[in-house]
Coordinates of C-alpha atoms in Angstrom, one line a residue:
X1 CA 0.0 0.0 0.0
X2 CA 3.0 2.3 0.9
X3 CA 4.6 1.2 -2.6
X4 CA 1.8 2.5 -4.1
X5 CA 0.8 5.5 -2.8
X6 CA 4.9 6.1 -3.1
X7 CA 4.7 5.4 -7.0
X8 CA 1.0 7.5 -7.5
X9 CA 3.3 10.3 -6.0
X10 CA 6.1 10.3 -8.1
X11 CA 3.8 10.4 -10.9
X12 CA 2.0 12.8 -10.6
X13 CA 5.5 14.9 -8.9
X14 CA 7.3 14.1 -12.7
X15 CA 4.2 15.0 -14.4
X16 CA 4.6 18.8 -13.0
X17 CA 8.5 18.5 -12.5
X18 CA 8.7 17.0 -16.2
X19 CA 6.7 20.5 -17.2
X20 CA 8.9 22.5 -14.8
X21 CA 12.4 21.7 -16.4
X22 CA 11.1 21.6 -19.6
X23 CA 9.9 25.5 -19.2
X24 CA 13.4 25.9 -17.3
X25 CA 15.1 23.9 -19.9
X26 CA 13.6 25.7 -23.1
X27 CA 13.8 29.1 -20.7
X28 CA 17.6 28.4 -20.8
X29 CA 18.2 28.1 -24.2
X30 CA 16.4 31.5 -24.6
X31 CA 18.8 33.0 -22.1
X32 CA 21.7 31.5 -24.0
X33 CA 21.2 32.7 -26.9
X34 CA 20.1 36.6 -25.5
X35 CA 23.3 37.0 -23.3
X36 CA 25.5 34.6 -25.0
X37 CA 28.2 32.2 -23.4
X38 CA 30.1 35.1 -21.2
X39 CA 26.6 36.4 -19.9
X40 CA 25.5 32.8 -19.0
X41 CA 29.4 32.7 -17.1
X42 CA 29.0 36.0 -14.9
X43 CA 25.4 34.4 -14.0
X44 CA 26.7 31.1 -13.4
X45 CA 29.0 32.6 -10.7
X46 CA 26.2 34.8 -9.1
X47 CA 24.1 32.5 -9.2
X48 CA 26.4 30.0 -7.9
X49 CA 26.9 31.9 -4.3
X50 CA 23.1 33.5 -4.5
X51 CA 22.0 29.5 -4.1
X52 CA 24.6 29.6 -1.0
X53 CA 22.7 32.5 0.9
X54 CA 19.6 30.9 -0.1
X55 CA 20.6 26.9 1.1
X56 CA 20.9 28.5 4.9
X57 CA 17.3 29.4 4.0
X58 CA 15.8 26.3 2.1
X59 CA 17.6 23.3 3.3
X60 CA 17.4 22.5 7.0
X61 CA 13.9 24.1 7.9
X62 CA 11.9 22.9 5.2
X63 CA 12.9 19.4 5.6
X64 CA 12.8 19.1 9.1
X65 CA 9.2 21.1 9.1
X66 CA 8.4 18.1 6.8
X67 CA 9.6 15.3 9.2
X68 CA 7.5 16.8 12.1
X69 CA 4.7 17.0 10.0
X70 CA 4.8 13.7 8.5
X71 CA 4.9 12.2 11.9
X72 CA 2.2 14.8 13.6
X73 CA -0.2 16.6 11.3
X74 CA -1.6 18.7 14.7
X75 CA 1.7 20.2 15.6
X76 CA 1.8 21.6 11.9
X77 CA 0.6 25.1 13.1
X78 CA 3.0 26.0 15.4
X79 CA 6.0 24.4 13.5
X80 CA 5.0 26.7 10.8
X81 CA 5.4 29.9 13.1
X82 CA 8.7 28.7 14.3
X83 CA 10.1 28.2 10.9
X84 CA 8.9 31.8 9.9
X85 CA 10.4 33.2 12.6
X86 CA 13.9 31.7 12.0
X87 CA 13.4 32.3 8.2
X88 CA 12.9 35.8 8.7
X89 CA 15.7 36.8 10.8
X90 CA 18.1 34.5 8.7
X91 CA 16.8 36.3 5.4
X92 CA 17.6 39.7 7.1
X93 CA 20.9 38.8 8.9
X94 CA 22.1 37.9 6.2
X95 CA 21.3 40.3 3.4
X96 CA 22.4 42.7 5.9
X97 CA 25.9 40.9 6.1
X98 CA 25.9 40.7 2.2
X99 CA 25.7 44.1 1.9
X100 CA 28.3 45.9 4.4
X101 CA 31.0 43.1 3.2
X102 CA 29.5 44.0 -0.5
X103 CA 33.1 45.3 -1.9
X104 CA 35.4 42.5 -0.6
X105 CA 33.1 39.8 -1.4
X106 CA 32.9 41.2 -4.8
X107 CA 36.6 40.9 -5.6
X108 CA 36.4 37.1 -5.1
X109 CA 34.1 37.3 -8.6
X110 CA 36.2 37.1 -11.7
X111 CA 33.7 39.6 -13.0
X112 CA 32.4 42.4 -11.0
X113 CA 29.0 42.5 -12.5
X114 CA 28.7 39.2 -11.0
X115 CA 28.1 40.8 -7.6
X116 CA 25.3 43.2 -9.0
X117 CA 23.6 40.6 -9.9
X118 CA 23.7 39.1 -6.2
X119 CA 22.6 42.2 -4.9
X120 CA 19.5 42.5 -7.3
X121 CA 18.5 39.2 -6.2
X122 CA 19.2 39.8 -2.1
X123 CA 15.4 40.7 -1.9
X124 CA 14.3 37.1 -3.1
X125 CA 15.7 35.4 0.2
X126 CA 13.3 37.2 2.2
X127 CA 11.0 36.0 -0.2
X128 CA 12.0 32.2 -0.8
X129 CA 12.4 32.2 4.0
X130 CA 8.5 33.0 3.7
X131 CA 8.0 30.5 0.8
X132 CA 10.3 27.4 2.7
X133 CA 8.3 27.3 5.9
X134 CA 4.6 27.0 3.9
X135 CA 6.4 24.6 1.7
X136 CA 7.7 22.3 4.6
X137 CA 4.2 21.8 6.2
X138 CA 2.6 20.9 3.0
X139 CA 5.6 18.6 2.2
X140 CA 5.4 16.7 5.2
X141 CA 1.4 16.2 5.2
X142 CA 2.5 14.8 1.4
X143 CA 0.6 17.6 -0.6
X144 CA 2.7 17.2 -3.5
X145 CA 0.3 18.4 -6.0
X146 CA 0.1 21.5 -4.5
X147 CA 3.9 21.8 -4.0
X148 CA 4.4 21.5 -8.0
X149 CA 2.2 23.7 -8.7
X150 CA 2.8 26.5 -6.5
X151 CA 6.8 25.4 -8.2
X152 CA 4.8 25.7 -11.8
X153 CA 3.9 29.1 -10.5
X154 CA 7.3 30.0 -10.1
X155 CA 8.8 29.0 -13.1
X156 CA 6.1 30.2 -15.2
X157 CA 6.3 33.6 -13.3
X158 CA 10.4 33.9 -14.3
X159 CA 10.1 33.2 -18.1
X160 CA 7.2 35.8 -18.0
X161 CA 9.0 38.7 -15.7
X162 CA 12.1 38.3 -17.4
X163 CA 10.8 38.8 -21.2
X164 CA 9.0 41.8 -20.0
X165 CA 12.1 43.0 -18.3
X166 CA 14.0 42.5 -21.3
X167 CA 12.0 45.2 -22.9
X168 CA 12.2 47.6 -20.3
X169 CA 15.9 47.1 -19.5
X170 CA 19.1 47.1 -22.1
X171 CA 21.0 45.2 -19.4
X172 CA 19.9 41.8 -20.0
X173 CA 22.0 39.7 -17.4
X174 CA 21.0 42.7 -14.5
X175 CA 17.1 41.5 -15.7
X176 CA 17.6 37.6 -15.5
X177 CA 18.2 38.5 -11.7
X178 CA 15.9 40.4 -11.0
X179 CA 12.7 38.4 -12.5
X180 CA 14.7 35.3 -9.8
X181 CA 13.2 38.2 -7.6
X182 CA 10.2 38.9 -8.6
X183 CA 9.6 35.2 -9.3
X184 CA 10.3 34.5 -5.8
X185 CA 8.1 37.0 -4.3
X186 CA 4.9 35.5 -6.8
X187 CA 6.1 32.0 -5.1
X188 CA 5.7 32.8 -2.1
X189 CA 2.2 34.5 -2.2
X190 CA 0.9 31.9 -3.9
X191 CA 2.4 28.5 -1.2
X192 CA 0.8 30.7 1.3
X193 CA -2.8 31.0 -0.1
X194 CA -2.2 26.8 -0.5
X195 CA -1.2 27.0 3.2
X196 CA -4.5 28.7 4.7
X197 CA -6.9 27.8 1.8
X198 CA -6.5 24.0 3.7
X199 CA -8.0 25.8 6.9
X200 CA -4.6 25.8 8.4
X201 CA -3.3 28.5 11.2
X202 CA -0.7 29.6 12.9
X203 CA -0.1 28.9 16.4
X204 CA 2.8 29.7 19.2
X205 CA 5.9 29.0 17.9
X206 CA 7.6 28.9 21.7
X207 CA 8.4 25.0 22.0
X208 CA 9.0 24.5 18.2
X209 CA 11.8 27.2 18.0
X210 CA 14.8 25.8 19.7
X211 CA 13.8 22.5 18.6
X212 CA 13.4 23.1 15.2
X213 CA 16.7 24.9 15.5
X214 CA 18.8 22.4 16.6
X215 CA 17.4 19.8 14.4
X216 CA 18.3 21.7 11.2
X217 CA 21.5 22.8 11.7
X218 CA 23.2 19.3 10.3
X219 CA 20.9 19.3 7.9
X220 CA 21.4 22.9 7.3
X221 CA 25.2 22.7 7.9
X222 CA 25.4 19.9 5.0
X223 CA 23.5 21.6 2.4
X224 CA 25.0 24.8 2.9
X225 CA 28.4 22.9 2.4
X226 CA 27.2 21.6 -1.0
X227 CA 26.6 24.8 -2.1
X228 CA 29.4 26.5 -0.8
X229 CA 31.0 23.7 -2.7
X230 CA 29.3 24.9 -6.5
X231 CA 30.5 28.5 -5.6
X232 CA 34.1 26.9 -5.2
X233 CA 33.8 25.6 -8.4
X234 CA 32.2 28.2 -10.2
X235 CA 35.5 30.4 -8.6
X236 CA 38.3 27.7 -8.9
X237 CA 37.2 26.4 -12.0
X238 CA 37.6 29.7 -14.1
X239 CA 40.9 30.2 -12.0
X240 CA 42.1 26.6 -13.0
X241 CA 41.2 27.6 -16.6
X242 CA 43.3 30.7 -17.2
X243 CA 46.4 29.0 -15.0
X244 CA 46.3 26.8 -18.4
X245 CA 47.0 29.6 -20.0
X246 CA 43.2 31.2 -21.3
X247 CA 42.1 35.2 -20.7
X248 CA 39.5 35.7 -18.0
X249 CA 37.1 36.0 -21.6
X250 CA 37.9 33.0 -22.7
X251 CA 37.9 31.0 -19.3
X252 CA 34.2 32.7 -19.0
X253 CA 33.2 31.0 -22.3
X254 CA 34.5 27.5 -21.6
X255 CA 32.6 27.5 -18.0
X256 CA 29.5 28.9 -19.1
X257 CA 29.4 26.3 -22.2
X258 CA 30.6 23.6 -20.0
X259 CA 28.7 24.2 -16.6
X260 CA 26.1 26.9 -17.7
X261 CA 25.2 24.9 -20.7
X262 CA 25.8 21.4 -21.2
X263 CA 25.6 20.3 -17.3
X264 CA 21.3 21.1 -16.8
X265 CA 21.0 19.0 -20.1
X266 CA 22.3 16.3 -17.5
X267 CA 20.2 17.1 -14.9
X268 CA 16.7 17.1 -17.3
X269 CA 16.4 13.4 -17.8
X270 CA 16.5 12.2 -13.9
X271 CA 13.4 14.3 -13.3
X272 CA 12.3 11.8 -11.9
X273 CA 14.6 10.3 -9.7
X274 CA 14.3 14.1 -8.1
X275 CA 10.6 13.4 -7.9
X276 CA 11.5 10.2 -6.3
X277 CA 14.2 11.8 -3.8
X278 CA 11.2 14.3 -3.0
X279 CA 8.5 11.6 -1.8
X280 CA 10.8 9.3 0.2
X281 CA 11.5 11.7 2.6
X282 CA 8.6 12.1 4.3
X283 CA 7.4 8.4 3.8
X284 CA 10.8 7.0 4.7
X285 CA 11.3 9.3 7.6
X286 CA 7.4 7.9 8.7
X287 CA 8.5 4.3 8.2
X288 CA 12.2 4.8 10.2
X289 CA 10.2 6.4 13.1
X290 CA 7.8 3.7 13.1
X291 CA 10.3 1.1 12.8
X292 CA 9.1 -0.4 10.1
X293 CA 12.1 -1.9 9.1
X294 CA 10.5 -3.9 6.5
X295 CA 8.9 -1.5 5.0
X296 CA 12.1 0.8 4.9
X297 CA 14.6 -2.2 3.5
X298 CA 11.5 -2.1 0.3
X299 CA 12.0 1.5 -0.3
X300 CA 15.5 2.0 -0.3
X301 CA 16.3 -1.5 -2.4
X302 CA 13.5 -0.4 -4.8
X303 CA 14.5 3.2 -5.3
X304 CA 17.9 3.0 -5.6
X305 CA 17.4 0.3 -8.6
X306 CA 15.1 2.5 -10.4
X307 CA 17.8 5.1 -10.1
X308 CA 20.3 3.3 -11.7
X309 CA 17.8 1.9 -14.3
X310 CA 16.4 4.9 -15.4
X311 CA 20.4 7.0 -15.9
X312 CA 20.9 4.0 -17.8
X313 CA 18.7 3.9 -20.1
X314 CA 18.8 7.4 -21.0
X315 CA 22.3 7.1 -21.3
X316 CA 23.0 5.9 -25.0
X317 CA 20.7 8.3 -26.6
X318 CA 23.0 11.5 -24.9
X319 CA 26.6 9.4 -25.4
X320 CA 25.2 9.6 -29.5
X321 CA 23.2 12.8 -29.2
X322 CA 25.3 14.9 -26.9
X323 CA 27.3 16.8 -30.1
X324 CA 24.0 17.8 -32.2
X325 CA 21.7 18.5 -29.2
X326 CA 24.2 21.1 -27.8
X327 CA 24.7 22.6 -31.0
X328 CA 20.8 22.4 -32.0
X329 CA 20.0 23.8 -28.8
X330 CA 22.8 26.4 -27.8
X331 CA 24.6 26.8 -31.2
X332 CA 27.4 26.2 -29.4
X333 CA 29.9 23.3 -30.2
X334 CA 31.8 23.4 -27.3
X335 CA 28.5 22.5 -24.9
X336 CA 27.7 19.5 -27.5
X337 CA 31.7 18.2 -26.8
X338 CA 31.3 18.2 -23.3
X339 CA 28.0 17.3 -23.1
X340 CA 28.4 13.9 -25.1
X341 CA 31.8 13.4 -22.9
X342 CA 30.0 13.4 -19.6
X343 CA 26.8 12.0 -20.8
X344 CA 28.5 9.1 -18.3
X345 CA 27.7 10.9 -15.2
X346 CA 24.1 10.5 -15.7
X347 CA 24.7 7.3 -13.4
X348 CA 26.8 8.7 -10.3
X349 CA 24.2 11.7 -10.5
X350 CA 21.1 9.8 -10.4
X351 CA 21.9 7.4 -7.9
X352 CA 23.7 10.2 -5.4
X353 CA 21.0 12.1 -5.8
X354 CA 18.4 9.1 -4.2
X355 CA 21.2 7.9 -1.4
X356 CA 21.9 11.4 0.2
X357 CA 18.0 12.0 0.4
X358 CA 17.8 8.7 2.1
X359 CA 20.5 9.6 4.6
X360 CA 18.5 12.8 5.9
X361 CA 15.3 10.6 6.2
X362 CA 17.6 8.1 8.2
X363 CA 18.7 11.0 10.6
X364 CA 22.2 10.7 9.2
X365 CA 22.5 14.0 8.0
X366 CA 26.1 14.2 9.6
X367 CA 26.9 11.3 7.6
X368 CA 25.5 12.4 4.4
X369 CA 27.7 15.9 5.1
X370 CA 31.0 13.6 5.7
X371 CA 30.7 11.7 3.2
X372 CA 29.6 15.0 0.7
X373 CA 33.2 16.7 2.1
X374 CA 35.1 13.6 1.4
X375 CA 33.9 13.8 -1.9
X376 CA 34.4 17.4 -2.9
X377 CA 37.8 17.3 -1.2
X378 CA 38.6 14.0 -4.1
X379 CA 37.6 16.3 -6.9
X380 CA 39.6 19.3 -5.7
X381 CA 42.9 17.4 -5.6
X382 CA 42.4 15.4 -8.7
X383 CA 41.7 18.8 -10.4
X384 CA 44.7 20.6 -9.1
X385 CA 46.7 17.8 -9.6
X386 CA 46.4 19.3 -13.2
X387 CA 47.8 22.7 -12.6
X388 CA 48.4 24.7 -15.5
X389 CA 47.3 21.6 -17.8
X390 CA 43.6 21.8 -16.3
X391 CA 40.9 21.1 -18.7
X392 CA 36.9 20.9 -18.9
X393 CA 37.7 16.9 -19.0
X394 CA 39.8 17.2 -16.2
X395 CA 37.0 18.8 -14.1
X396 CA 34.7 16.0 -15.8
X397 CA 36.6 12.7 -14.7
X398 CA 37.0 14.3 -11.1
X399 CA 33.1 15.5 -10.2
X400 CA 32.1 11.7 -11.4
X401 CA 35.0 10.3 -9.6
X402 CA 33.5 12.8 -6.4
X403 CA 29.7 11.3 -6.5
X404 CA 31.1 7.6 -7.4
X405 CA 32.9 7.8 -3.9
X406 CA 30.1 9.9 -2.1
X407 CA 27.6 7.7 -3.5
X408 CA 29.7 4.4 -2.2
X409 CA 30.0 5.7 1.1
X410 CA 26.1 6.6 1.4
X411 CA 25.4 3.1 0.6
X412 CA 27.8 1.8 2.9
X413 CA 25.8 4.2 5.7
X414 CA 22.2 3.2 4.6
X415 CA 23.4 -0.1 5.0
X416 CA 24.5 -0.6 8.1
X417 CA 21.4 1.9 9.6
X418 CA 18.6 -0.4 7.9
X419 CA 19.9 -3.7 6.7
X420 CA 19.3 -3.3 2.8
X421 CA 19.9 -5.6 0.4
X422 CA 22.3 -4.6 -2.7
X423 CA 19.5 -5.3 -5.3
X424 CA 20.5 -2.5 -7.6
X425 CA 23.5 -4.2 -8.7
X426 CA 21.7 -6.7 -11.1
X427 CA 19.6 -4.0 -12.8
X428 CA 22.7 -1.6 -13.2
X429 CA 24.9 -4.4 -15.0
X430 CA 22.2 -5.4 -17.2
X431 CA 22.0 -1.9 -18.2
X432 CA 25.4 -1.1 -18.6
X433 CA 25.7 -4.5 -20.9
X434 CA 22.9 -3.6 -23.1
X435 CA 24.3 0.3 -23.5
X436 CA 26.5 -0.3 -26.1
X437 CA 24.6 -2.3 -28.5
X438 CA 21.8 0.6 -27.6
X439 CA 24.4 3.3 -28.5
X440 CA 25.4 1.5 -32.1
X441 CA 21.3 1.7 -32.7
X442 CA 21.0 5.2 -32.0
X443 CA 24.6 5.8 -33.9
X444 CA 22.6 4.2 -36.7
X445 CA 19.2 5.6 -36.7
X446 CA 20.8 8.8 -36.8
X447 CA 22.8 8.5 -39.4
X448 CA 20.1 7.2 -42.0
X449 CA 17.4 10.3 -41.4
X450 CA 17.9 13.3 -42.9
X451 CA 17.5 16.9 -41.3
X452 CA 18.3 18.4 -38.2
X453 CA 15.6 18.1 -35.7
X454 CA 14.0 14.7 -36.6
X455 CA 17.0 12.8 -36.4
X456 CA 17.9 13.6 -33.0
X457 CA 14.2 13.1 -31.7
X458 CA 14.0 9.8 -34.0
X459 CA 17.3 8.2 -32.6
X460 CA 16.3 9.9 -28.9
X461 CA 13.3 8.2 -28.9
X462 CA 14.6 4.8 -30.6
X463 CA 17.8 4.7 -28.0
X464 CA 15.6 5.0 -24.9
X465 CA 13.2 2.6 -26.4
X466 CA 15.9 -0.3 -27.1
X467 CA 17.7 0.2 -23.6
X468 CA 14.5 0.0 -21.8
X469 CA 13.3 -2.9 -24.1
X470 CA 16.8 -4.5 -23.5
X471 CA 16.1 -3.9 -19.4
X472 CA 12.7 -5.3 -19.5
X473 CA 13.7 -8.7 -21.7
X474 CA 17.1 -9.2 -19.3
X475 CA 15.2 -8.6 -16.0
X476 CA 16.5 -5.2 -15.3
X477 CA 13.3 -4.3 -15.1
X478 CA 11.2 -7.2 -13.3
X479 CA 7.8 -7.6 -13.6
X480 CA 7.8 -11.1 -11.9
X481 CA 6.8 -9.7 -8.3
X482 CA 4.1 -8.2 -9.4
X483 CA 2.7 -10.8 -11.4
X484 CA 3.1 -13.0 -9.1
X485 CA 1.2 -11.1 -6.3
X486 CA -1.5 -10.6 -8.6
X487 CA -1.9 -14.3 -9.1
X488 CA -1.7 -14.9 -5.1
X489 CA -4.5 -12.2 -5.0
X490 CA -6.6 -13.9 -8.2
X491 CA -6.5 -17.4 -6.1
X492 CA -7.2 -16.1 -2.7
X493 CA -10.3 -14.6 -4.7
X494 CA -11.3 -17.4 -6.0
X495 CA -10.5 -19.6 -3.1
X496 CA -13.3 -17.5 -1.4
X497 CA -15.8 -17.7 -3.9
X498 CA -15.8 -21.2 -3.9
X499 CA -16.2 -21.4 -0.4
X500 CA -19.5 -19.3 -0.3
X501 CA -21.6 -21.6 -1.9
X502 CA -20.7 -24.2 0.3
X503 CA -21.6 -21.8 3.4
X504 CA -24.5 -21.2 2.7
X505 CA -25.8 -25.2 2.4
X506 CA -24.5 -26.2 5.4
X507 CA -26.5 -22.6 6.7
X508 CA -30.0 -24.4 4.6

């Protein structure tokens, strides 16, 4: 029953998410082409260490508003006011802090405009603080639908702000930040109509603050972390660029097509391992407090084999189709290149992306925040190990090699908290094995259609079609369990019905 509320969940959650990257996807692509490679650089930066002032807003909270709700609805009230609270004075503290120390943290930028964008989009963390603590009660009393839509909201209201800023402003790059404001501020309005249209209040906040507090600072601590980790990169990989002996230009160009470009193309197909992530939270953290070990051991083996499943079949069709869709979609070569060299990473990022979000449903957030540094700290030596010979490949081999050993020490964790069994080893070899013969069919399909859209959406279609064919006739994909209940169920049935007759003469 769990199982499948959990999968009536993640379907309709990748129905809206599926709609929300696609608008972000094809919103991209729009942005790419209005403020070029350098533009989408300089935002890559800002935006980079904008997502770290907003993870000490959006990370801890939320999710541990979630857990409390999950596990008692009534308490929902005053856990809301708590959050608030705490949101609010973050929010303020530190915008305030962002802009006394506005000059020195604005030479760490390669570009200064980079920091006018942060402060044009200060305003949306007061914004996103209100929007997080709505969000987490509605999370945790699993009101998903009205979580991706209030997300649909936001995305929507972006595209829309920004292309009327556009006319309004000549700089283009200072109007991409401030529709993220705007966007935020319609975000927030609307989680918080969702919040009291369900007859919901606000109670005293009193015995929820400290609590609260304490509870999310791991959480908090770790995510923050992460994030401080992209705004590393987005500094250090630049740096590493021009010690190879490119211009500050030309270093922009490379990141932006690299990491501004070709990366989200990445991120687009395991929509629904996010989705995934995003449901087992609450339902795991339910299960581990009810300890339902059962029930837990099912999740996790299930979830982390359709993790691996799902990168893998996806990822033929971008090892064949990374050159012409990043030249289709950016007109830009270089984003193709590197897009249909890392197409590999598909893997380590879906199934990292499941195993971290089990560790903070476990109440392993230190763990998950160890094993995150350990990581991080493997891709910064491997990278700088390549001094003044560093390269976009170089970066490429040592982020997989990061979430490989992140992901091996997560399972290693989850393992010894709950008991698992390695399931998802089967399903990710049979994949793997059926890969190449699915590449050499996409290779092909490609090559015999003529044009320049249809091919690619031909030999997209045809790759992820003969992986997951391949999948299903190998057993990577097993239908046998549920077949086999069905059956139990269909005798049981008729096991019954045969014994009512009989009832009811002995009755006569």
């Amino acid at each position: 029953m769990v199982m499948k509320s959990i999968t009536r969940a993640v379907v309709t959650l990748t129905a809206f998410t599926f709609a929300e990257r696609t608008l972000g996807f094809l919103f991209k692509i729009y942005l790419s082409r209005e403020i070029g490679a350098v533009g989408m650089g300089i935002y890559s930066v800002a935006l980079s260490f904008f997502f770290v002032l907003l993870t000490l807003l959006t990370s801890g909270i939320p999710l541990v508003v979630s857990k409390i709700t999950a596990t008692n609805k009534s308490n929902g009230g005053s856990v809301c006011s708590a959050a608030l609270i705490l949101e609010l004075i973050t929010a303020l503290s530190v915008c305030c802090i962002v802009l006394i120390f506005q000059k020195p943290i604005g030479s760490l930028f390669a570009e200064p405009q980079s920091m006018t964008l942060v402060l044009i989009m200060l305003p949306a963390l007061i914004f996103s603080g209100v929007y997080s603590a709505f969000r987490g009660v509605l999370w945790g009393e699993k009101k998903f639908t009205s979580v991706s839509i209030v997300e649909l909201i936001e995305q929507i209201a972006r595209i829309v702000c920004c292309i009327v800023l556009f006319t309004l402003f000549k700089n283009k790059t200072n109007a991409v930040a401030a529709s993220m404001t705007a966007a935020c501020l319609i975000s927030a309005a609307a989680c918080a109509a969702f919040y009291f249209c369900g007859k919901r209040k606000l109670s005293s906040p009193k015995s929820e603050i400290k609590p609260l507090l304490k509870t999310s600072m791991p959480i908090t601590l770790s995510r923050t972390t992460s994030s401080i980790n992209n705004y590393i990169i987005a500094i250090a990989m630049p740096f590493l660029l021009m010690s190879s002996g490119l211009n500050a230009e030309q270093s922009m160009y490379v990141f932006g097509s690299c990491v501004g470009m070709a990366l989200p193309l990445l991120y687009l197909p395991i929509t629904v391992v996010g989705s995934l992530a995003f449901v087992m939270i609450p339902t795991l953290s339910q299960a581990y407090a009810e300890n339902d070990r059962k029930s837990m051991c099912r999740q996790i083996e299930s979830a982390l084999s359709f993790s691996v499943v799902v990168a893998a079949v996806i990822l033929p069709a971008y090892t064949s189709l990374g050159g012409p869709l990043g030249t289709f979609i950016y007109n830009n070569t270089d984003a193709g290149i590197f897009l249909k060299k890392s197409a590999w990473l598909l893997l380590p990022l879906s199934f990292e992306n499941i195993a971290s979000s089990m560790l903070n449903s476990l109440d392993l957030e230190k763990k998950s925040l160890i094993n995150y540094l350990i990581g991080a700290v493997t891709m910064y030596v491997l990278c700088f190990a390549f001094y003044s010979r560093f390269d976009m490949d170089v970066f490429m081999v040592a982020f997989g090699a990061s979430l490989i050993l992140s992901s091996v020490l997560d399972v290693i964790d989850i393992k010894r908290r709950t008991g698992f069994k390695l399931t998802f080893f089967k399903p990710l070899a049979i994949c793997l094995a059926v890969a190449f013969p699915a590449w050499l069919f996409t290779e092909y399909v490609y090559s015999i259609i003529p044009g320049t859209v249809m091919p690619i959406i031909a030999a997209g279609i045809g790759g992820v079609c003969f992986s997951a064919l391949g999948a299903v006739v190998f057993g990577a994909i097993d239908f046998d369990i549920n077949v086999s209940r069905k059956k139990r169920f269909t005798k049981k049935r008729m096991r019954i019905k045969s014994a009512k007759p009989k009832m009811r003469k002995s009755v006569n």
